[in-house]
């Protein structure tokens, strides 16, 4: 039974990797193809004639580099705000029972089922009153508000998984409330914080709808809006530069994941040792 199960597991894992990796592989391949090859009817994964022309075109057109910095600023800012708000809120939500938890859980559930299209107009009017439309600060606050409910739900699950007995043992040993939170809860919560930060960063990095509505000045465009500009007004798509721009746009996200994944692994290892 095990001999039959293990090959099936490897086959399922291989299918999963191919499923996830094939679109990225196709995108990278398209970024090295010429316009003639991309517009031809024949389909091939490997470019017939490698060309690097798409990358200079992608960097020269539409202000891709400045848009990358805008996206990075918004994503890092909203991630930082989400983490700072989520840590104490998640602790309260996980540890305190009663009406506070009921209100918090109700707010999270409502925020997840509420259509975004219905809030964009009142949101735009509020930001206009505060002079925060067409502003990266305004977009950062919107991304924070949009991401916060699910991030809070994620993090409160990690807090709930930490035994209350550890806090009680710390109190018995003479540690105050802040010392218990800083020396016991926070180190064990590091994997959850890292996972929440990764979710918040990617959500903000890929967000398109709010940026499309709230940003009007090209100098404030984020990467998803700039990549959309590779589609001409008549629907003509610059496939090569668009593919190259998409590859470049994925690099900061991959770097962020690599950095945070190391911290996630260290946190999990630390938690395993302490457990």
C-alpha positions as YAML, in Angstrom:
chain: A
units: angstrom
residues:
- id: 1
  name: UNK
  ca: [0.00, 0.00, 0.00]
- id: 2
  name: UNK
  ca: [2.85, 2.33, 0.89]
- id: 3
  name: UNK
  ca: [4.68, 1.51, -2.37]
- id: 4
  name: UNK
  ca: [1.60, 2.59, -4.30]
- id: 5
  name: UNK
  ca: [0.97, 5.64, -2.15]
- id: 6
  name: UNK
  ca: [4.46, 7.17, -2.32]
- id: 7
  name: UNK
  ca: [4.67, 7.35, -6.16]
- id: 8
  name: UNK
  ca: [1.19, 8.82, -6.21]
- id: 9
  name: UNK
  ca: [2.31, 11.45, -3.72]
- id: 10
  name: UNK
  ca: [5.36, 12.34, -5.83]
- id: 11
  name: UNK
  ca: [3.16, 12.50, -8.93]
- id: 12
  name: UNK
  ca: [0.69, 14.82, -7.20]
- id: 13
  name: UNK
  ca: [3.56, 17.01, -5.97]
- id: 14
  name: UNK
  ca: [5.06, 17.17, -9.47]
- id: 15
  name: UNK
  ca: [1.66, 18.08, -10.96]
- id: 16
  name: UNK
  ca: [1.27, 20.82, -8.34]
- id: 17
  name: UNK
  ca: [4.71, 22.26, -9.08]
- id: 18
  name: UNK
  ca: [4.05, 22.21, -12.83]
- id: 19
  name: UNK
  ca: [0.65, 23.82, -12.30]
- id: 20
  name: UNK
  ca: [2.18, 26.67, -10.31]
- id: 21
  name: UNK
  ca: [5.38, 27.05, -12.27]
- id: 22
  name: UNK
  ca: [4.16, 26.77, -15.85]
- id: 23
  name: UNK
  ca: [2.59, 30.28, -16.08]
- id: 24
  name: UNK
  ca: [5.80, 31.82, -14.72]
- id: 25
  name: UNK
  ca: [7.91, 29.76, -17.14]
- id: 26
  name: UNK
  ca: [5.69, 30.82, -20.04]
- id: 27
  name: UNK
  ca: [5.93, 34.48, -18.97]
- id: 28
  name: UNK
  ca: [9.73, 34.36, -18.83]
- id: 29
  name: UNK
  ca: [9.82, 32.66, -22.22]
- id: 30
  name: UNK
  ca: [7.54, 35.31, -23.75]
- id: 31
  name: UNK
  ca: [9.78, 38.08, -22.43]
- id: 32
  name: UNK
  ca: [12.63, 36.77, -24.63]
- id: 33
  name: UNK
  ca: [10.58, 36.42, -27.81]
- id: 34
  name: UNK
  ca: [10.40, 38.91, -30.66]
- id: 35
  name: UNK
  ca: [7.16, 40.68, -31.56]
- id: 36
  name: UNK
  ca: [6.87, 38.66, -34.77]
- id: 37
  name: UNK
  ca: [7.12, 35.38, -32.88]
- id: 38
  name: UNK
  ca: [4.67, 36.49, -30.19]
- id: 39
  name: UNK
  ca: [2.12, 37.54, -32.79]
- id: 40
  name: UNK
  ca: [2.52, 34.41, -34.89]
- id: 41
  name: UNK
  ca: [-0.01, 31.58, -34.73]
- id: 42
  name: UNK
  ca: [2.58, 28.92, -33.92]
- id: 43
  name: UNK
  ca: [3.05, 28.27, -30.21]
- id: 44
  name: UNK
  ca: [6.36, 27.25, -28.65]
- id: 45
  name: UNK
  ca: [7.64, 27.38, -25.11]
- id: 46
  name: UNK
  ca: [11.27, 27.93, -26.08]
- id: 47
  name: UNK
  ca: [11.93, 31.11, -28.11]
- id: 48
  name: UNK
  ca: [13.21, 30.44, -31.62]
- id: 49
  name: UNK
  ca: [15.35, 33.59, -31.56]
- id: 50
  name: UNK
  ca: [16.28, 34.92, -28.16]
- id: 51
  name: UNK
  ca: [16.05, 38.70, -27.85]
- id: 52
  name: UNK
  ca: [16.70, 40.98, -24.89]
- id: 53
  name: UNK
  ca: [15.09, 44.01, -26.55]
- id: 54
  name: UNK
  ca: [11.88, 43.71, -24.54]
- id: 55
  name: UNK
  ca: [13.57, 44.54, -21.23]
- id: 56
  name: UNK
  ca: [15.02, 47.94, -22.27]
- id: 57
  name: UNK
  ca: [11.68, 48.76, -23.89]
- id: 58
  name: UNK
  ca: [9.83, 47.85, -20.69]
- id: 59
  name: UNK
  ca: [12.16, 49.99, -18.57]
- id: 60
  name: UNK
  ca: [12.03, 52.98, -20.93]
- id: 61
  name: UNK
  ca: [8.27, 53.05, -21.40]
- id: 62
  name: UNK
  ca: [5.59, 54.09, -18.91]
- id: 63
  name: UNK
  ca: [7.96, 54.80, -16.00]
- id: 64
  name: UNK
  ca: [8.23, 51.22, -14.80]
- id: 65
  name: UNK
  ca: [11.05, 51.90, -12.32]
- id: 66
  name: UNK
  ca: [9.29, 54.81, -10.58]
- id: 67
  name: UNK
  ca: [6.11, 52.73, -10.43]
- id: 68
  name: UNK
  ca: [8.07, 49.93, -8.77]
- id: 69
  name: UNK
  ca: [9.26, 52.34, -6.07]
- id: 70
  name: UNK
  ca: [5.68, 53.57, -5.59]
- id: 71
  name: UNK
  ca: [4.42, 50.00, -5.22]
- id: 72
  name: UNK
  ca: [7.26, 49.19, -2.82]
- id: 73
  name: UNK
  ca: [6.53, 52.23, -0.66]
- id: 74
  name: UNK
  ca: [2.80, 51.49, -0.51]
- id: 75
  name: UNK
  ca: [3.28, 47.77, 0.12]
- id: 76
  name: UNK
  ca: [5.88, 48.23, 2.87]
- id: 77
  name: UNK
  ca: [3.91, 51.05, 4.50]
- id: 78
  name: UNK
  ca: [0.63, 49.15, 4.56]
- id: 79
  name: UNK
  ca: [2.39, 45.96, 5.76]
- id: 80
  name: UNK
  ca: [4.00, 47.84, 8.65]
- id: 81
  name: UNK
  ca: [0.69, 49.43, 9.66]
- id: 82
  name: UNK
  ca: [-1.16, 46.12, 9.41]
- id: 83
  name: UNK
  ca: [1.38, 44.38, 11.65]
- id: 84
  name: UNK
  ca: [1.44, 47.18, 14.23]
- id: 85
  name: UNK
  ca: [-2.35, 47.17, 14.49]
- id: 86
  name: UNK
  ca: [-2.84, 43.42, 14.21]
- id: 87
  name: UNK
  ca: [-0.53, 42.27, 17.02]
- id: 88
  name: UNK
  ca: [-2.38, 43.90, 19.97]
- id: 89
  name: UNK
  ca: [-5.79, 43.52, 18.29]
- id: 90
  name: UNK
  ca: [-5.22, 39.82, 17.61]
- id: 91
  name: UNK
  ca: [-4.16, 39.23, 21.22]
- id: 92
  name: UNK
  ca: [-7.33, 40.89, 22.52]
- id: 93
  name: UNK
  ca: [-9.48, 39.00, 20.03]
- id: 94
  name: UNK
  ca: [-7.95, 35.64, 20.93]
- id: 95
  name: UNK
  ca: [-7.75, 36.01, 24.71]
- id: 96
  name: UNK
  ca: [-10.74, 38.14, 25.72]
- id: 97
  name: UNK
  ca: [-14.13, 36.51, 25.38]
- id: 98
  name: UNK
  ca: [-17.53, 38.14, 25.31]
- id: 99
  name: UNK
  ca: [-18.93, 41.08, 23.35]
- id: 100
  name: UNK
  ca: [-15.56, 42.45, 22.26]
- id: 101
  name: UNK
  ca: [-14.70, 39.20, 20.50]
- id: 102
  name: UNK
  ca: [-18.21, 38.94, 19.02]
- id: 103
  name: UNK
  ca: [-17.98, 42.47, 17.61]
- id: 104
  name: UNK
  ca: [-14.49, 41.86, 16.26]
- id: 105
  name: UNK
  ca: [-15.38, 38.57, 14.58]
- id: 106
  name: UNK
  ca: [-18.56, 40.11, 13.15]
- id: 107
  name: UNK
  ca: [-16.57, 43.01, 11.69]
- id: 108
  name: UNK
  ca: [-14.09, 40.61, 10.09]
- id: 109
  name: UNK
  ca: [-16.81, 38.45, 8.54]
- id: 110
  name: UNK
  ca: [-18.77, 41.43, 7.20]
- id: 111
  name: UNK
  ca: [-15.64, 42.97, 5.70]
- id: 112
  name: UNK
  ca: [-14.88, 39.74, 3.82]
- id: 113
  name: UNK
  ca: [-18.31, 39.40, 2.20]
- id: 114
  name: UNK
  ca: [-18.86, 43.10, 1.45]
- id: 115
  name: UNK
  ca: [-18.33, 43.84, -2.28]
- id: 116
  name: UNK
  ca: [-15.47, 46.26, -2.85]
- id: 117
  name: UNK
  ca: [-17.33, 48.00, -5.67]
- id: 118
  name: UNK
  ca: [-19.94, 49.24, -3.18]
- id: 119
  name: UNK
  ca: [-17.46, 51.07, -0.95]
- id: 120
  name: UNK
  ca: [-15.29, 52.70, -3.59]
- id: 121
  name: UNK
  ca: [-17.51, 55.80, -4.04]
- id: 122
  name: UNK
  ca: [-17.88, 56.70, -0.33]
- id: 123
  name: UNK
  ca: [-14.20, 55.87, 0.13]
- id: 124
  name: UNK
  ca: [-13.26, 58.20, -2.70]
- id: 125
  name: UNK
  ca: [-15.39, 61.02, -1.23]
- id: 126
  name: UNK
  ca: [-13.82, 60.57, 2.23]
- id: 127
  name: UNK
  ca: [-10.28, 60.62, 0.81]
- id: 128
  name: UNK
  ca: [-11.10, 63.67, -1.31]
- id: 129
  name: UNK
  ca: [-12.29, 65.49, 1.82]
- id: 130
  name: UNK
  ca: [-8.96, 64.65, 3.46]
- id: 131
  name: UNK
  ca: [-7.00, 65.63, 0.32]
- id: 132
  name: UNK
  ca: [-5.67, 62.09, 0.07]
- id: 133
  name: UNK
  ca: [-6.88, 61.15, -3.40]
- id: 134
  name: UNK
  ca: [-4.12, 60.72, -5.97]
- id: 135
  name: UNK
  ca: [-1.77, 60.20, -3.03]
- id: 136
  name: UNK
  ca: [0.43, 57.27, -2.07]
- id: 137
  name: UNK
  ca: [-0.36, 57.94, 1.59]
- id: 138
  name: UNK
  ca: [-4.07, 57.66, 0.87]
- id: 139
  name: UNK
  ca: [-3.55, 54.44, -1.08]
- id: 140
  name: UNK
  ca: [-1.43, 53.05, 1.78]
- id: 141
  name: UNK
  ca: [-4.25, 53.72, 4.25]
- id: 142
  name: UNK
  ca: [-6.78, 52.10, 1.90]
- id: 143
  name: UNK
  ca: [-4.61, 48.99, 1.48]
- id: 144
  name: UNK
  ca: [-4.17, 48.82, 5.25]
- id: 145
  name: UNK
  ca: [-7.91, 48.99, 5.83]
- id: 146
  name: UNK
  ca: [-8.59, 46.46, 3.10]
- id: 147
  name: UNK
  ca: [-6.00, 43.93, 4.31]
- id: 148
  name: UNK
  ca: [-6.40, 44.36, 8.05]
- id: 149
  name: UNK
  ca: [-9.49, 42.15, 8.69]
- id: 150
  name: UNK
  ca: [-8.06, 38.98, 7.14]
- id: 151
  name: UNK
  ca: [-4.60, 39.65, 8.58]
- id: 152
  name: UNK
  ca: [-6.18, 40.07, 12.00]
- id: 153
  name: UNK
  ca: [-8.04, 36.80, 11.56]
- id: 154
  name: UNK
  ca: [-4.82, 35.03, 10.60]
- id: 155
  name: UNK
  ca: [-2.84, 36.38, 13.54]
- id: 156
  name: UNK
  ca: [-5.50, 35.73, 16.18]
- id: 157
  name: UNK
  ca: [-5.38, 32.07, 15.15]
- id: 158
  name: UNK
  ca: [-1.65, 32.00, 15.95]
- id: 159
  name: UNK
  ca: [-2.27, 33.70, 19.33]
- id: 160
  name: UNK
  ca: [-5.04, 31.22, 20.15]
- id: 161
  name: UNK
  ca: [-2.58, 28.37, 19.47]
- id: 162
  name: UNK
  ca: [-0.24, 29.57, 22.25]
- id: 163
  name: UNK
  ca: [-1.23, 27.86, 25.53]
- id: 164
  name: UNK
  ca: [-2.55, 30.18, 28.21]
- id: 165
  name: UNK
  ca: [-0.61, 28.07, 30.72]
- id: 166
  name: UNK
  ca: [2.63, 29.66, 29.48]
- id: 167
  name: UNK
  ca: [1.34, 33.11, 30.42]
- id: 168
  name: UNK
  ca: [0.18, 31.87, 33.80]
- id: 169
  name: UNK
  ca: [3.56, 30.24, 34.43]
- id: 170
  name: UNK
  ca: [5.29, 33.51, 33.57]
- id: 171
  name: UNK
  ca: [3.03, 35.39, 35.97]
- id: 172
  name: UNK
  ca: [3.73, 32.86, 38.73]
- id: 173
  name: UNK
  ca: [7.46, 33.43, 38.19]
- id: 174
  name: UNK
  ca: [6.95, 37.13, 38.84]
- id: 175
  name: UNK
  ca: [6.79, 38.53, 35.30]
- id: 176
  name: UNK
  ca: [4.43, 41.44, 34.69]
- id: 177
  name: UNK
  ca: [1.88, 41.56, 31.87]
- id: 178
  name: UNK
  ca: [4.19, 43.44, 29.49]
- id: 179
  name: UNK
  ca: [7.08, 41.11, 30.30]
- id: 180
  name: UNK
  ca: [4.91, 38.09, 29.56]
- id: 181
  name: UNK
  ca: [3.84, 39.57, 26.24]
- id: 182
  name: UNK
  ca: [7.37, 40.62, 25.26]
- id: 183
  name: UNK
  ca: [9.32, 37.55, 26.44]
- id: 184
  name: UNK
  ca: [6.83, 34.71, 25.99]
- id: 185
  name: UNK
  ca: [4.05, 35.62, 23.56]
- id: 186
  name: UNK
  ca: [5.94, 37.70, 21.02]
- id: 187
  name: UNK
  ca: [8.79, 35.19, 20.32]
- id: 188
  name: UNK
  ca: [6.26, 32.40, 19.83]
- id: 189
  name: UNK
  ca: [4.21, 34.65, 17.58]
- id: 190
  name: UNK
  ca: [7.05, 35.41, 15.15]
- id: 191
  name: UNK
  ca: [6.01, 32.79, 12.52]
- id: 192
  name: UNK
  ca: [2.47, 34.17, 12.54]
- id: 193
  name: UNK
  ca: [3.73, 37.75, 12.22]
- id: 194
  name: UNK
  ca: [5.96, 36.79, 9.30]
- id: 195
  name: UNK
  ca: [3.13, 34.93, 7.54]
- id: 196
  name: UNK
  ca: [0.79, 37.88, 8.09]
- id: 197
  name: UNK
  ca: [3.41, 40.30, 6.77]
- id: 198
  name: UNK
  ca: [3.90, 38.19, 3.64]
- id: 199
  name: UNK
  ca: [0.15, 38.11, 3.03]
- id: 200
  name: UNK
  ca: [-0.19, 41.87, 3.56]
- id: 201
  name: UNK
  ca: [2.75, 42.69, 1.30]
- id: 202
  name: UNK
  ca: [1.54, 40.55, -1.60]
- id: 203
  name: UNK
  ca: [-2.05, 41.80, -1.25]
- id: 204
  name: UNK
  ca: [-0.88, 45.40, -1.52]
- id: 205
  name: UNK
  ca: [1.73, 44.69, -4.22]
- id: 206
  name: UNK
  ca: [-0.86, 43.08, -6.53]
- id: 207
  name: UNK
  ca: [-3.78, 45.38, -5.76]
- id: 208
  name: UNK
  ca: [-5.21, 47.01, -8.88]
- id: 209
  name: UNK
  ca: [-8.78, 48.27, -8.39]
- id: 210
  name: UNK
  ca: [-8.22, 50.87, -5.64]
- id: 211
  name: UNK
  ca: [-5.08, 52.16, -7.35]
- id: 212
  name: UNK
  ca: [-6.92, 52.50, -10.67]
- id: 213
  name: UNK
  ca: [-9.69, 54.58, -9.10]
- id: 214
  name: UNK
  ca: [-7.70, 56.67, -6.62]
- id: 215
  name: UNK
  ca: [-4.54, 57.50, -8.57]
- id: 216
  name: UNK
  ca: [-4.71, 59.96, -11.46]
- id: 217
  name: UNK
  ca: [-1.15, 61.28, -11.86]
- id: 218
  name: UNK
  ca: [1.23, 59.04, -13.84]
- id: 219
  name: UNK
  ca: [4.04, 59.81, -11.38]
- id: 220
  name: UNK
  ca: [1.95, 58.17, -8.63]
- id: 221
  name: UNK
  ca: [1.03, 55.04, -10.57]
- id: 222
  name: UNK
  ca: [1.80, 51.71, -9.00]
- id: 223
  name: UNK
  ca: [3.08, 48.71, -10.97]
- id: 224
  name: UNK
  ca: [-0.29, 47.09, -11.81]
- id: 225
  name: UNK
  ca: [-1.52, 50.39, -13.29]
- id: 226
  name: UNK
  ca: [1.71, 50.90, -15.23]
- id: 227
  name: UNK
  ca: [1.60, 47.36, -16.64]
- id: 228
  name: UNK
  ca: [-1.96, 48.04, -17.77]
- id: 229
  name: UNK
  ca: [-0.61, 50.99, -19.81]
- id: 230
  name: UNK
  ca: [1.17, 48.51, -22.09]
- id: 231
  name: UNK
  ca: [-2.28, 47.85, -23.55]
- id: 232
  name: UNK
  ca: [-2.92, 50.60, -26.05]
- id: 233
  name: UNK
  ca: [-6.09, 52.61, -26.37]
- id: 234
  name: UNK
  ca: [-7.16, 50.54, -29.38]
- id: 235
  name: UNK
  ca: [-6.59, 47.28, -27.55]
- id: 236
  name: UNK
  ca: [-3.19, 46.63, -29.14]
- id: 237
  name: UNK
  ca: [-0.95, 44.91, -26.61]
- id: 238
  name: UNK
  ca: [2.83, 45.27, -26.52]
- id: 239
  name: UNK
  ca: [3.26, 41.62, -25.57]
- id: 240
  name: UNK
  ca: [7.04, 41.50, -25.35]
- id: 241
  name: UNK
  ca: [7.54, 44.60, -23.15]
- id: 242
  name: UNK
  ca: [4.49, 43.60, -21.09]
- id: 243
  name: UNK
  ca: [5.97, 40.16, -20.41]
- id: 244
  name: UNK
  ca: [9.37, 41.69, -19.59]
- id: 245
  name: UNK
  ca: [7.75, 44.26, -17.31]
- id: 246
  name: UNK
  ca: [5.77, 41.53, -15.54]
- id: 247
  name: UNK
  ca: [8.95, 39.54, -14.93]
- id: 248
  name: UNK
  ca: [10.69, 42.61, -13.50]
- id: 249
  name: UNK
  ca: [7.62, 43.40, -11.39]
- id: 250
  name: UNK
  ca: [7.79, 39.95, -9.81]
- id: 251
  name: UNK
  ca: [11.41, 40.30, -8.67]
- id: 252
  name: UNK
  ca: [10.85, 42.56, -5.59]
- id: 253
  name: UNK
  ca: [8.04, 40.30, -4.41]
- id: 254
  name: UNK
  ca: [10.28, 37.22, -4.76]
- id: 255
  name: UNK
  ca: [13.10, 38.98, -2.88]
- id: 256
  name: UNK
  ca: [10.71, 39.95, -0.09]
- id: 257
  name: UNK
  ca: [9.47, 36.36, 0.12]
- id: 258
  name: UNK
  ca: [13.02, 35.04, 0.29]
- id: 259
  name: UNK
  ca: [13.93, 37.35, 3.16]
- id: 260
  name: UNK
  ca: [10.75, 36.70, 5.11]
- id: 261
  name: UNK
  ca: [10.86, 32.96, 4.51]
- id: 262
  name: UNK
  ca: [14.20, 32.75, 6.32]
- id: 263
  name: UNK
  ca: [12.69, 34.55, 9.32]
- id: 264
  name: UNK
  ca: [9.65, 32.28, 9.14]
- id: 265
  name: UNK
  ca: [11.87, 29.19, 9.19]
- id: 266
  name: UNK
  ca: [13.92, 30.55, 12.11]
- id: 267
  name: UNK
  ca: [10.70, 31.34, 14.00]
- id: 268
  name: UNK
  ca: [9.32, 27.87, 13.42]
- id: 269
  name: UNK
  ca: [12.58, 26.28, 14.51]
- id: 270
  name: UNK
  ca: [12.69, 28.46, 17.64]
- id: 271
  name: UNK
  ca: [9.10, 27.53, 18.44]
- id: 272
  name: UNK
  ca: [9.84, 23.85, 17.92]
- id: 273
  name: UNK
  ca: [12.83, 24.02, 20.27]
- id: 274
  name: UNK
  ca: [10.85, 25.84, 22.93]
- id: 275
  name: UNK
  ca: [7.93, 23.46, 22.50]
...
